Amino acid sequence: MNIVVCIKQVPDTTEIKINPVTGTLIRDGVPSIINPDDKAGLELALSLKDSFNAHVTVITMGPPQAEDVLREAYAMGVDRAILLTDAKFAGADTLATSHALAGALRKLDFDLLVTGRQAIDGDTAQVGPQIAEHLDLPQVSYLEHLDFDGKKTFTIKRRIEDGYEMLQVDGPCVVTVLSGAYRPRYMSVSGIVEAYSKNVEIWGFAQIDVDEKDLGLNGSPTRVHKAFSRGVKSAGQLYEVDSTEAVGIIMSKLKEKFII
Amino acid sequence: MDFSLTKTENLFLQMIKDFAENEVKPLAAEVDEQERFPVETVKKMAPLGIMGIPIPVKYGGAGGTNILYSMAVEELSAVCATTGVIVSAHTSLCAVPILEYGTEEQKQKYLPKLASGEWLGAFGLTEPNAGTDASAQQTVAIESGDNYILTGSKIFITNSGYADVYIVLAMTDKSQGTRGITAFIVEKNFPGFSVGKKEKKLGIRGSATCELIMENCVVPKENMLGKLSKGFSLAMKTLDGGRIGIAAQALGIAQGAMDETVKYVKERKQFNKPISAFQNTQFQMADLETRIVAARLLVRQAAFKKDKGQAYSVDAAMAKLYASETAMEVTNKAIQFHGGYGYTREYPIERMFRDAKITEIYEGTSEVQRMVIAGALLR
């Protein structure tokens, strides 16, 4: 069985600052990590490697320094790593990103394609499902657990808002994984020692199967109108009173501010 | 000269810090309180390769450097000094001498089991009357057919009781003094070998420290480690390497106490301001931080030289001397910064203070380190 896992390098913080002029993320001084949902996906793939001797390929699209997350994936135990990087991909929104990844995936043979549900920097949850559409593959999003019958059928528990669904799907298919679904293993010491001597394949536009007009800024219909950091609010005042008294306090405050 | 870490070292630090924080730190207080050997932690470290970091891949190790190994002991000790010494004694005092002095058969037999963590290792040199004067060995080994028969006892043996294999020093020729000492690889199941009473200690209370008893213990001749009568030199060189591990442990304890103190002085308010705002706090902590960084440079220098195959005995002695005294000073002052809270077991500082003391004693006291350094200087 061949598995491909899509991972993304993201800044390790929930308190991302935004440059107010350009509307882009300020990444300086923020350590980069494998996106948590993707890392759970990586663990899913590696557990299938443990049980079914699956061959695991990991792919990431990003600037050259995104290679670091591929090295980490090697240290966790993947078999092959591909860095998708090209000036033509720059400025991509989710659609152009998924086109580029789909272009690379057309060149790979797989039974299962794993992505994280969403990245903690963009939070769109769009790239995985878009890839499935481009490749015309069945998809199961919000995966919480996966069982494989050893032949071609996956039985998947899928989280929905008020419960879960059990689905069966045959490979090749696409799944998007929740970060809580699988606890990622630690890198092994020997994996770390060998990680930087392993080959990371660099793929650009020339290596993939995609229409150039679908890539980069030109292939991105999303336009950022404005980005801003939330202003700091004052701490406010906390009253621990019963509801009757609370109504009185609220009324008098509203009157005081001439709101009513 | 390049002081920056390699990408491999950074990746390793990311893993070991993560492991220490999530797997080791949560157990540290309990392991200390109950004086309990953390078997489950060893079982978690084993599959990751932490029990065989500097052992070559062909013998089942991770093929890492001594720098990585020292980083592992430091980071583990920063949250739990007990865990740090388990790894250090196992690696530096058992696996490494087999690697460096063992025959190919001995390496094939013991290293894969030790490096994978399937077996735990220990080292038996100290005796009731042979501490710093390790030449005063009373354990004897008498040749008998295909075996040596060992009789005597060892004390203060780290990992004992849990270890499967012990490097044991014994007199093969009493008339020759240090030139009559030989090292043996002793398995826990060899006839006549047993583990005696467990010590109750001030610190590193989760680590197992017991007596080893050999009553006509039968050790096959092929288990002689190194050459006949060369055991004393083997033991001294093994301890040179071990000192890198203990220096890293001491450094870790100091760093762990510093991390806790930085957090505390920013939170703790007295006279309407955090105590970090007082210049007394700032100046003292600046001095302690400088000592910690200096200690780390010494530890890394010793590990670097060992990796490069250069002489590192004096460097290891300096690293251990300085790092262990730094650990004592930092933990002592850390309690003072914490005030009454630091004296209680609600905070980890009092444990770190108790753990620090042993680093000035075992694998060569601070006095022995000074003898090594002065000996080289004034030769």
PDB file of C-alpha atoms in Angstrom, chain A residues 14-176:
ATOM      1  CA  THR A  14      -1.948  31.077  18.125  1.00  0.00           C
ATOM      2  CA  GLU A  15      -1.044  34.710  18.663  1.00  0.00           C
ATOM      3  CA  ILE A  16       0.081  35.518  15.178  1.00  0.00           C
ATOM      4  CA  LYS A  17       0.775  39.177  14.534  1.00  0.00           C
ATOM      5  CA  ILE A  18      -0.173  40.729  11.227  1.00  0.00           C
ATOM      6  CA  ASN A  19       1.689  43.470   9.434  1.00  0.00           C
ATOM      7  CA  PRO A  20      -0.975  46.217   9.315  1.00  0.00           C
ATOM      8  CA  VAL A  21       0.418  47.667   6.072  1.00  0.00           C
ATOM      9  CA  THR A  22       0.722  44.543   3.936  1.00  0.00           C
ATOM     10  CA  GLY A  23      -1.882  42.421   5.696  1.00  0.00           C
ATOM     11  CA  THR A  24       0.519  39.456   5.796  1.00  0.00           C
ATOM     12  CA  LEU A  25       1.741  37.362   8.729  1.00  0.00           C
ATOM     13  CA  ILE A  26       4.874  38.424  10.577  1.00  0.00           C
ATOM     14  CA  ARG A  27       6.820  35.168  10.811  1.00  0.00           C
ATOM     15  CA  ASP A  28      10.096  36.475  12.198  1.00  0.00           C
ATOM     16  CA  GLY A  29      11.062  34.968  15.534  1.00  0.00           C
ATOM     17  CA  VAL A  30       8.198  32.500  15.496  1.00  0.00           C
ATOM     18  CA  PRO A  31       9.352  28.857  15.395  1.00  0.00           C
ATOM     19  CA  SER A  32       7.896  26.730  12.618  1.00  0.00           C
ATOM     20  CA  ILE A  33       6.244  23.364  13.170  1.00  0.00           C
ATOM     21  CA  ILE A  34       4.335  20.691  11.293  1.00  0.00           C
ATOM     22  CA  ASN A  35       0.689  21.738  11.321  1.00  0.00           C
ATOM     23  CA  PRO A  36      -0.976  19.725  14.139  1.00  0.00           C
ATOM     24  CA  ASP A  37      -3.781  18.207  12.032  1.00  0.00           C
ATOM     25  CA  ASP A  38      -1.193  17.174   9.419  1.00  0.00           C
ATOM     26  CA  LYS A  39       1.023  15.637  12.097  1.00  0.00           C
ATOM     27  CA  ALA A  40      -1.892  13.486  13.245  1.00  0.00           C
ATOM     28  CA  GLY A  41      -2.320  12.483   9.583  1.00  0.00           C
ATOM     29  CA  LEU A  42       1.356  11.563   9.485  1.00  0.00           C
ATOM     30  CA  GLU A  43       0.853   9.342  12.523  1.00  0.00           C
ATOM     31  CA  LEU A  44      -2.130   7.651  10.852  1.00  0.00           C
ATOM     32  CA  ALA A  45       0.067   6.884   7.842  1.00  0.00           C
ATOM     33  CA  LEU A  46       2.974   5.640   9.985  1.00  0.00           C
ATOM     34  CA  SER A  47       0.668   3.388  12.010  1.00  0.00           C
ATOM     35  CA  LEU A  48      -0.480   1.836   8.705  1.00  0.00           C
ATOM     36  CA  LYS A  49       3.187   1.435   7.825  1.00  0.00           C
ATOM     37  CA  ASP A  50       3.711  -0.421  11.116  1.00  0.00           C
ATOM     38  CA  SER A  51       0.721  -2.708  10.583  1.00  0.00           C
ATOM     39  CA  PHE A  52       0.607  -3.197   6.820  1.00  0.00           C
ATOM     40  CA  ASN A  53       4.131  -2.290   5.726  1.00  0.00           C
ATOM     41  CA  ALA A  54       2.764   0.687   3.808  1.00  0.00           C
ATOM     42  CA  HIS A  55       5.175   2.950   1.943  1.00  0.00           C
ATOM     43  CA  VAL A  56       4.741   6.530   3.145  1.00  0.00           C
ATOM     44  CA  THR A  57       5.553   9.587   1.038  1.00  0.00           C
ATOM     45  CA  VAL A  58       5.271  13.044   2.499  1.00  0.00           C
ATOM     46  CA  ILE A  59       4.842  16.168   0.393  1.00  0.00           C
ATOM     47  CA  THR A  60       4.794  19.828   1.294  1.00  0.00           C
ATOM     48  CA  MET A  61       4.392  22.961  -0.765  1.00  0.00           C
ATOM     49  CA  GLY A  62       6.224  26.005   0.484  1.00  0.00           C
ATOM     50  CA  PRO A  63       9.399  28.063   0.393  1.00  0.00           C
ATOM     51  CA  PRO A  64      12.779  26.236   0.495  1.00  0.00           C
ATOM     52  CA  GLN A  65      12.932  26.371   4.318  1.00  0.00           C
ATOM     53  CA  ALA A  66       9.796  24.183   4.444  1.00  0.00           C
ATOM     54  CA  GLU A  67      12.322  21.378   3.920  1.00  0.00           C
ATOM     55  CA  ASP A  68      12.710  21.321   7.725  1.00  0.00           C
ATOM     56  CA  VAL A  69       9.287  19.734   8.246  1.00  0.00           C
ATOM     57  CA  LEU A  70      10.197  17.045   5.723  1.00  0.00           C
ATOM     58  CA  ARG A  71      13.356  16.265   7.717  1.00  0.00           C
ATOM     59  CA  GLU A  72      11.217  15.963  10.831  1.00  0.00           C
ATOM     60  CA  ALA A  73       8.889  13.612   8.951  1.00  0.00           C
ATOM     61  CA  TYR A  74      11.911  11.504   7.958  1.00  0.00           C
ATOM     62  CA  ALA A  75      12.930  11.357  11.636  1.00  0.00           C
ATOM     63  CA  MET A  76       9.441  10.110  12.465  1.00  0.00           C
ATOM     64  CA  GLY A  77       9.801   7.318   9.907  1.00  0.00           C
ATOM     65  CA  VAL A  78       8.482   8.263   6.444  1.00  0.00           C
ATOM     66  CA  ASP A  79      10.087   6.685   3.377  1.00  0.00           C
ATOM     67  CA  ARG A  80      10.132   9.502   0.832  1.00  0.00           C
ATOM     68  CA  ALA A  81       9.879  13.293   0.971  1.00  0.00           C
ATOM     69  CA  ILE A  82       9.012  15.806  -1.735  1.00  0.00           C
ATOM     70  CA  LEU A  83       9.277  19.584  -1.483  1.00  0.00           C
ATOM     71  CA  LEU A  84       7.053  21.353  -3.973  1.00  0.00           C
ATOM     72  CA  THR A  85       8.593  24.754  -4.487  1.00  0.00           C
ATOM     73  CA  ASP A  86       8.656  27.187  -7.389  1.00  0.00           C
ATOM     74  CA  ALA A  87       8.379  30.960  -7.826  1.00  0.00           C
ATOM     75  CA  LYS A  88       5.321  30.175  -9.980  1.00  0.00           C
ATOM     76  CA  PHE A  89       3.490  28.897  -6.870  1.00  0.00           C
ATOM     77  CA  ALA A  90       4.012  32.105  -4.868  1.00  0.00           C
ATOM     78  CA  GLY A  91       0.991  34.032  -3.653  1.00  0.00           C
ATOM     79  CA  ALA A  92      -1.286  31.000  -3.908  1.00  0.00           C
ATOM     80  CA  ASP A  93      -4.607  30.906  -2.099  1.00  0.00           C
ATOM     81  CA  THR A  94      -6.218  27.579  -1.236  1.00  0.00           C
ATOM     82  CA  LEU A  95      -7.429  26.947  -4.784  1.00  0.00           C
ATOM     83  CA  ALA A  96      -4.057  27.561  -6.439  1.00  0.00           C
ATOM     84  CA  THR A  97      -2.356  25.543  -3.667  1.00  0.00           C
ATOM     85  CA  SER A  98      -4.658  22.595  -4.191  1.00  0.00           C
ATOM     86  CA  HIS A  99      -4.102  22.800  -7.966  1.00  0.00           C
ATOM     87  CA  ALA A 100      -0.330  22.669  -7.485  1.00  0.00           C
ATOM     88  CA  LEU A 101      -0.558  19.774  -5.015  1.00  0.00           C
ATOM     89  CA  ALA A 102      -3.002  17.912  -7.279  1.00  0.00           C
ATOM     90  CA  GLY A 103      -0.539  18.454 -10.130  1.00  0.00           C
ATOM     91  CA  ALA A 104       2.170  16.758  -8.081  1.00  0.00           C
ATOM     92  CA  LEU A 105      -0.135  13.998  -6.860  1.00  0.00           C
ATOM     93  CA  ARG A 106      -1.018  13.063 -10.470  1.00  0.00           C
ATOM     94  CA  LYS A 107       2.615  11.985 -10.703  1.00  0.00           C
ATOM     95  CA  LEU A 108       2.364   9.720  -7.655  1.00  0.00           C
ATOM     96  CA  ASP A 109       0.745   6.352  -7.213  1.00  0.00           C
ATOM     97  CA  PHE A 110      -1.215   6.032  -3.987  1.00  0.00           C
ATOM     98  CA  ASP A 111      -4.027   4.127  -2.308  1.00  0.00           C
ATOM     99  CA  LEU A 112      -4.618   6.681   0.408  1.00  0.00           C
ATOM    100  CA  LEU A 113      -4.024  10.424   0.425  1.00  0.00           C
ATOM    101  CA  VAL A 114      -3.938  11.980   3.883  1.00  0.00           C
ATOM    102  CA  THR A 115      -4.170  15.666   4.699  1.00  0.00           C
ATOM    103  CA  GLY A 116      -4.833  17.492   7.918  1.00  0.00           C
ATOM    104  CA  ARG A 117      -8.292  18.954   8.353  1.00  0.00           C
ATOM    105  CA  GLN A 118      -6.994  22.522   8.347  1.00  0.00           C
ATOM    106  CA  ALA A 119      -3.854  24.552   9.027  1.00  0.00           C
ATOM    107  CA  ILE A 120      -3.585  26.648  12.177  1.00  0.00           C
ATOM    108  CA  ASP A 121      -2.386  29.667  10.196  1.00  0.00           C
ATOM    109  CA  GLY A 122      -5.172  29.856   7.590  1.00  0.00           C
ATOM    110  CA  ASP A 123      -7.934  27.759   9.191  1.00  0.00           C
ATOM    111  CA  THR A 124      -9.779  27.255   5.896  1.00  0.00           C
ATOM    112  CA  ALA A 125     -10.097  23.432   5.782  1.00  0.00           C
ATOM    113  CA  GLN A 126     -10.333  23.781   2.012  1.00  0.00           C
ATOM    114  CA  VAL A 127      -7.134  22.362   0.516  1.00  0.00           C
ATOM    115  CA  GLY A 128      -7.772  18.664   1.261  1.00  0.00           C
ATOM    116  CA  PRO A 129     -11.310  18.613  -0.170  1.00  0.00           C
ATOM    117  CA  GLN A 130     -10.210  20.704  -3.173  1.00  0.00           C
ATOM    118  CA  ILE A 131      -7.430  18.219  -3.992  1.00  0.00           C
ATOM    119  CA  ALA A 132      -9.987  15.394  -3.903  1.00  0.00           C
ATOM    120  CA  GLU A 133     -12.188  17.325  -6.346  1.00  0.00           C
ATOM    121  CA  HIS A 134      -9.301  18.061  -8.726  1.00  0.00           C
ATOM    122  CA  LEU A 135      -8.315  14.403  -8.740  1.00  0.00           C
ATOM    123  CA  ASP A 136     -11.931  13.201  -8.817  1.00  0.00           C
ATOM    124  CA  LEU A 137     -11.412  10.955  -5.794  1.00  0.00           C
ATOM    125  CA  PRO A 138     -13.800  10.059  -2.986  1.00  0.00           C
ATOM    126  CA  GLN A 139     -13.086  12.009   0.188  1.00  0.00           C
ATOM    127  CA  VAL A 140     -13.838  11.692   3.875  1.00  0.00           C
ATOM    128  CA  SER A 141     -13.166  14.803   5.916  1.00  0.00           C
ATOM    129  CA  TYR A 142     -12.903  15.195   9.720  1.00  0.00           C
ATOM    130  CA  LEU A 143     -11.475  11.696  10.177  1.00  0.00           C
ATOM    131  CA  GLU A 144     -11.329  10.547  13.767  1.00  0.00           C
ATOM    132  CA  HIS A 145     -10.384   6.913  13.237  1.00  0.00           C
ATOM    133  CA  LEU A 146      -9.505   4.651  10.331  1.00  0.00           C
ATOM    134  CA  ASP A 147      -9.428   0.874  10.000  1.00  0.00           C
ATOM    135  CA  PHE A 148      -7.995  -0.855   6.954  1.00  0.00           C
ATOM    136  CA  ASP A 149      -9.072  -4.362   5.902  1.00  0.00           C
ATOM    137  CA  GLY A 150      -5.640  -5.113   4.468  1.00  0.00           C
ATOM    138  CA  LYS A 151      -6.998  -5.189   0.897  1.00  0.00           C
ATOM    139  CA  LYS A 152      -8.572  -1.963  -0.338  1.00  0.00           C
ATOM    140  CA  THR A 153     -11.380  -0.911   1.989  1.00  0.00           C
ATOM    141  CA  PHE A 154     -11.124   1.698   4.722  1.00  0.00           C
ATOM    142  CA  THR A 155     -13.697   1.925   7.507  1.00  0.00           C
ATOM    143  CA  ILE A 156     -13.695   5.463   8.801  1.00  0.00           C
ATOM    144  CA  LYS A 157     -15.218   7.201  11.790  1.00  0.00           C
ATOM    145  CA  ARG A 158     -15.955  10.765  10.786  1.00  0.00           C
ATOM    146  CA  ARG A 159     -16.653  13.488  13.334  1.00  0.00           C
ATOM    147  CA  ILE A 160     -19.726  15.632  12.681  1.00  0.00           C
ATOM    148  CA  GLU A 161     -21.098  18.453  14.761  1.00  0.00           C
ATOM    149  CA  ASP A 162     -23.403  16.429  16.993  1.00  0.00           C
ATOM    150  CA  GLY A 163     -21.948  12.947  16.699  1.00  0.00           C
ATOM    151  CA  TYR A 164     -20.109  10.804  14.192  1.00  0.00           C
ATOM    152  CA  GLU A 165     -20.639   8.852  10.981  1.00  0.00           C
ATOM    153  CA  MET A 166     -19.205   5.454  10.089  1.00  0.00           C
ATOM    154  CA  LEU A 167     -18.267   5.225   6.420  1.00  0.00           C
ATOM    155  CA  GLN A 168     -16.664   2.639   4.195  1.00  0.00           C
ATOM    156  CA  VAL A 169     -14.614   3.734   1.237  1.00  0.00           C
ATOM    157  CA  ASP A 170     -12.284   1.986  -1.183  1.00  0.00           C
ATOM    158  CA  GLY A 171      -8.890   3.369  -2.092  1.00  0.00           C
ATOM    159  CA  PRO A 172      -7.672   5.437  -3.716  1.00  0.00           C
ATOM    160  CA  CYS A 173      -9.354   8.089  -1.641  1.00  0.00           C
ATOM    161  CA  VAL A 174      -8.640  11.278   0.287  1.00  0.00           C
ATOM    162  CA  VAL A 175      -9.043  11.730   4.043  1.00  0.00           C
ATOM    163  CA  THR A 176      -8.610  14.867   6.154  1.00  0.00           C
TER     164      THR A 176
END
